[in-house]
Amino acid sequence: MRLLPLLATLFLSGCTGDETVAGYGAADRIWVLEELDGSPFPAHATLLFPETGKIAGEAPCNRYSGMMTAPYPWFGATQVVSTRKACPDLEAEAKFFDALSDMTLSEVLGNVMILSNDAGREMVFKSVD
């Protein structure tokens, strides 16, 4: 009977993998936003998954980071913070952050990642491996 708690501990420790989109093909890549709501995105923005439960990247003007712990295929960026530099692309940056906060679903198809929600919003990223 002393073996049962040990086996349970070993089993549960093997179940601590990344269950977010990062664990399903999005990790170890730099994702560049190509389209926002069906239109080409006019500025440069990236999304990375630097470690389990974290997101980071570059918005059109500022670097950002945050938390992302929703299990795949769900997506939820929370506690997003960014630097505060001004630049000519602040309007595009506001649209990027607004969209990122609205996304609830994720899908990785090779070098394409699509974030979307039930309201029809969509962000299409391509990886630059």
PDB file of C-alpha atoms in Angstrom, residues 29-125:
ATOM      1  CA  ARG A  29       8.637  30.105 -33.296  1.00  0.00           C
ATOM      2  CA  ILE A  30       8.254  33.789 -33.990  1.00  0.00           C
ATOM      3  CA  TRP A  31       4.726  34.449 -35.232  1.00  0.00           C
ATOM      4  CA  VAL A  32       4.216  37.545 -37.408  1.00  0.00           C
ATOM      5  CA  LEU A  33       0.723  39.002 -37.756  1.00  0.00           C
ATOM      6  CA  GLU A  34      -0.266  38.936 -41.436  1.00  0.00           C
ATOM      7  CA  GLU A  35      -4.019  39.618 -41.302  1.00  0.00           C
ATOM      8  CA  LEU A  36      -6.423  41.175 -38.831  1.00  0.00           C
ATOM      9  CA  ASP A  37     -10.148  40.611 -39.360  1.00  0.00           C
ATOM     10  CA  GLY A  38      -9.653  39.660 -43.022  1.00  0.00           C
ATOM     11  CA  SER A  39      -7.417  42.592 -43.998  1.00  0.00           C
ATOM     12  CA  PRO A  40      -3.623  42.750 -44.273  1.00  0.00           C
ATOM     13  CA  PHE A  41      -2.116  44.154 -41.080  1.00  0.00           C
ATOM     14  CA  PRO A  42      -0.340  47.413 -42.029  1.00  0.00           C
ATOM     15  CA  ALA A  43       2.382  47.289 -39.344  1.00  0.00           C
ATOM     16  CA  HIS A  44       4.818  44.780 -37.830  1.00  0.00           C
ATOM     17  CA  ALA A  45       3.648  42.745 -34.814  1.00  0.00           C
ATOM     18  CA  THR A  46       4.867  39.416 -33.430  1.00  0.00           C
ATOM     19  CA  LEU A  47       3.697  36.822 -30.922  1.00  0.00           C
ATOM     20  CA  LEU A  48       5.972  34.352 -29.121  1.00  0.00           C
ATOM     21  CA  PHE A  49       5.514  31.721 -26.435  1.00  0.00           C
ATOM     22  CA  PRO A  50       8.820  32.017 -24.512  1.00  0.00           C
ATOM     23  CA  GLU A  51       7.862  29.570 -21.742  1.00  0.00           C
ATOM     24  CA  THR A  52       4.857  27.653 -20.477  1.00  0.00           C
ATOM     25  CA  GLY A  53       1.991  30.003 -19.658  1.00  0.00           C
ATOM     26  CA  LYS A  54       3.681  33.114 -21.079  1.00  0.00           C
ATOM     27  CA  ILE A  55       3.333  35.215 -24.206  1.00  0.00           C
ATOM     28  CA  ALA A  56       5.591  37.986 -25.463  1.00  0.00           C
ATOM     29  CA  GLY A  57       6.368  39.855 -28.621  1.00  0.00           C
ATOM     30  CA  GLU A  58       6.606  43.165 -30.377  1.00  0.00           C
ATOM     31  CA  ALA A  59       3.569  45.280 -31.116  1.00  0.00           C
ATOM     32  CA  PRO A  60       3.986  47.959 -33.787  1.00  0.00           C
ATOM     33  CA  CYS A  61       5.603  50.348 -31.270  1.00  0.00           C
ATOM     34  CA  ASN A  62       6.334  48.469 -28.053  1.00  0.00           C
ATOM     35  CA  ARG A  63       7.450  45.154 -26.627  1.00  0.00           C
ATOM     36  CA  TYR A  64       4.872  43.299 -24.544  1.00  0.00           C
ATOM     37  CA  SER A  65       4.442  40.239 -22.361  1.00  0.00           C
ATOM     38  CA  GLY A  66       1.616  38.510 -20.575  1.00  0.00           C
ATOM     39  CA  MET A  67       0.064  35.264 -19.415  1.00  0.00           C
ATOM     40  CA  MET A  68      -1.689  32.614 -21.502  1.00  0.00           C
ATOM     41  CA  THR A  69      -2.836  29.505 -19.663  1.00  0.00           C
ATOM     42  CA  ALA A  70      -6.008  28.461 -21.494  1.00  0.00           C
ATOM     43  CA  PRO A  71      -5.826  24.838 -22.683  1.00  0.00           C
ATOM     44  CA  TYR A  72      -5.712  24.225 -26.444  1.00  0.00           C
ATOM     45  CA  PRO A  73      -7.726  25.022 -28.554  1.00  0.00           C
ATOM     46  CA  TRP A  74      -8.776  27.907 -26.280  1.00  0.00           C
ATOM     47  CA  PHE A  75      -6.772  31.111 -26.136  1.00  0.00           C
ATOM     48  CA  GLY A  76      -6.774  33.891 -23.582  1.00  0.00           C
ATOM     49  CA  ALA A  77      -4.118  36.581 -23.222  1.00  0.00           C
ATOM     50  CA  THR A  78      -4.195  38.079 -19.716  1.00  0.00           C
ATOM     51  CA  GLN A  79      -2.075  40.421 -17.630  1.00  0.00           C
ATOM     52  CA  VAL A  80      -0.587  41.947 -20.799  1.00  0.00           C
ATOM     53  CA  VAL A  81       1.892  44.732 -20.111  1.00  0.00           C
ATOM     54  CA  SER A  82       3.959  46.737 -22.579  1.00  0.00           C
ATOM     55  CA  THR A  83       6.611  49.376 -22.794  1.00  0.00           C
ATOM     56  CA  ARG A  84       5.330  52.909 -23.495  1.00  0.00           C
ATOM     57  CA  LYS A  85       7.179  54.273 -26.511  1.00  0.00           C
ATOM     58  CA  ALA A  86       5.355  56.512 -28.948  1.00  0.00           C
ATOM     59  CA  CYS A  87       5.609  55.977 -32.694  1.00  0.00           C
ATOM     60  CA  PRO A  88       3.603  56.649 -35.872  1.00  0.00           C
ATOM     61  CA  ASP A  89       1.955  53.180 -35.612  1.00  0.00           C
ATOM     62  CA  LEU A  90       0.151  53.716 -32.276  1.00  0.00           C
ATOM     63  CA  GLU A  91      -3.248  53.303 -33.966  1.00  0.00           C
ATOM     64  CA  ALA A  92      -2.196  49.928 -35.409  1.00  0.00           C
ATOM     65  CA  GLU A  93      -0.809  48.972 -32.003  1.00  0.00           C
ATOM     66  CA  ALA A  94      -4.126  49.748 -30.296  1.00  0.00           C
ATOM     67  CA  LYS A  95      -5.926  47.581 -32.864  1.00  0.00           C
ATOM     68  CA  PHE A  96      -3.424  44.765 -32.288  1.00  0.00           C
ATOM     69  CA  PHE A  97      -3.850  44.781 -28.497  1.00  0.00           C
ATOM     70  CA  ASP A  98      -7.633  45.110 -28.790  1.00  0.00           C
ATOM     71  CA  ALA A  99      -7.800  42.103 -31.093  1.00  0.00           C
ATOM     72  CA  LEU A 100      -5.368  40.032 -29.026  1.00  0.00           C
ATOM     73  CA  SER A 101      -7.498  40.555 -25.923  1.00  0.00           C
ATOM     74  CA  ASP A 102     -10.629  39.455 -27.846  1.00  0.00           C
ATOM     75  CA  MET A 103      -9.240  36.132 -29.082  1.00  0.00           C
ATOM     76  CA  THR A 104     -10.635  32.951 -27.485  1.00  0.00           C
ATOM     77  CA  LEU A 105      -9.695  30.136 -29.903  1.00  0.00           C
ATOM     78  CA  SER A 106      -6.414  29.039 -31.480  1.00  0.00           C
ATOM     79  CA  GLU A 107      -5.392  26.715 -34.284  1.00  0.00           C
ATOM     80  CA  VAL A 108      -1.938  25.845 -35.602  1.00  0.00           C
ATOM     81  CA  LEU A 109      -1.658  24.538 -39.163  1.00  0.00           C
ATOM     82  CA  GLY A 110       2.029  24.121 -40.036  1.00  0.00           C
ATOM     83  CA  ASN A 111       3.484  27.617 -40.296  1.00  0.00           C
ATOM     84  CA  VAL A 112       0.101  29.345 -39.867  1.00  0.00           C
ATOM     85  CA  MET A 113      -1.572  30.127 -36.557  1.00  0.00           C
ATOM     86  CA  ILE A 114      -5.112  31.471 -36.467  1.00  0.00           C
ATOM     87  CA  LEU A 115      -6.555  33.138 -33.392  1.00  0.00           C
ATOM     88  CA  SER A 116     -10.293  33.800 -33.479  1.00  0.00           C
ATOM     89  CA  ASN A 117     -13.438  34.280 -31.436  1.00  0.00           C
ATOM     90  CA  ASP A 118     -17.159  33.529 -31.707  1.00  0.00           C
ATOM     91  CA  ALA A 119     -17.892  37.091 -32.842  1.00  0.00           C
ATOM     92  CA  GLY A 120     -16.010  36.486 -36.112  1.00  0.00           C
ATOM     93  CA  ARG A 121     -12.773  38.316 -35.289  1.00  0.00           C
ATOM     94  CA  GLU A 122      -9.595  36.675 -36.561  1.00  0.00           C
ATOM     95  CA  MET A 123      -5.834  37.143 -36.424  1.00  0.00           C
ATOM     96  CA  VAL A 124      -3.712  35.193 -38.921  1.00  0.00           C
ATOM     97  CA  PHE A 125      -0.040  34.756 -38.032  1.00  0.00           C
TER      98      PHE A 125
END
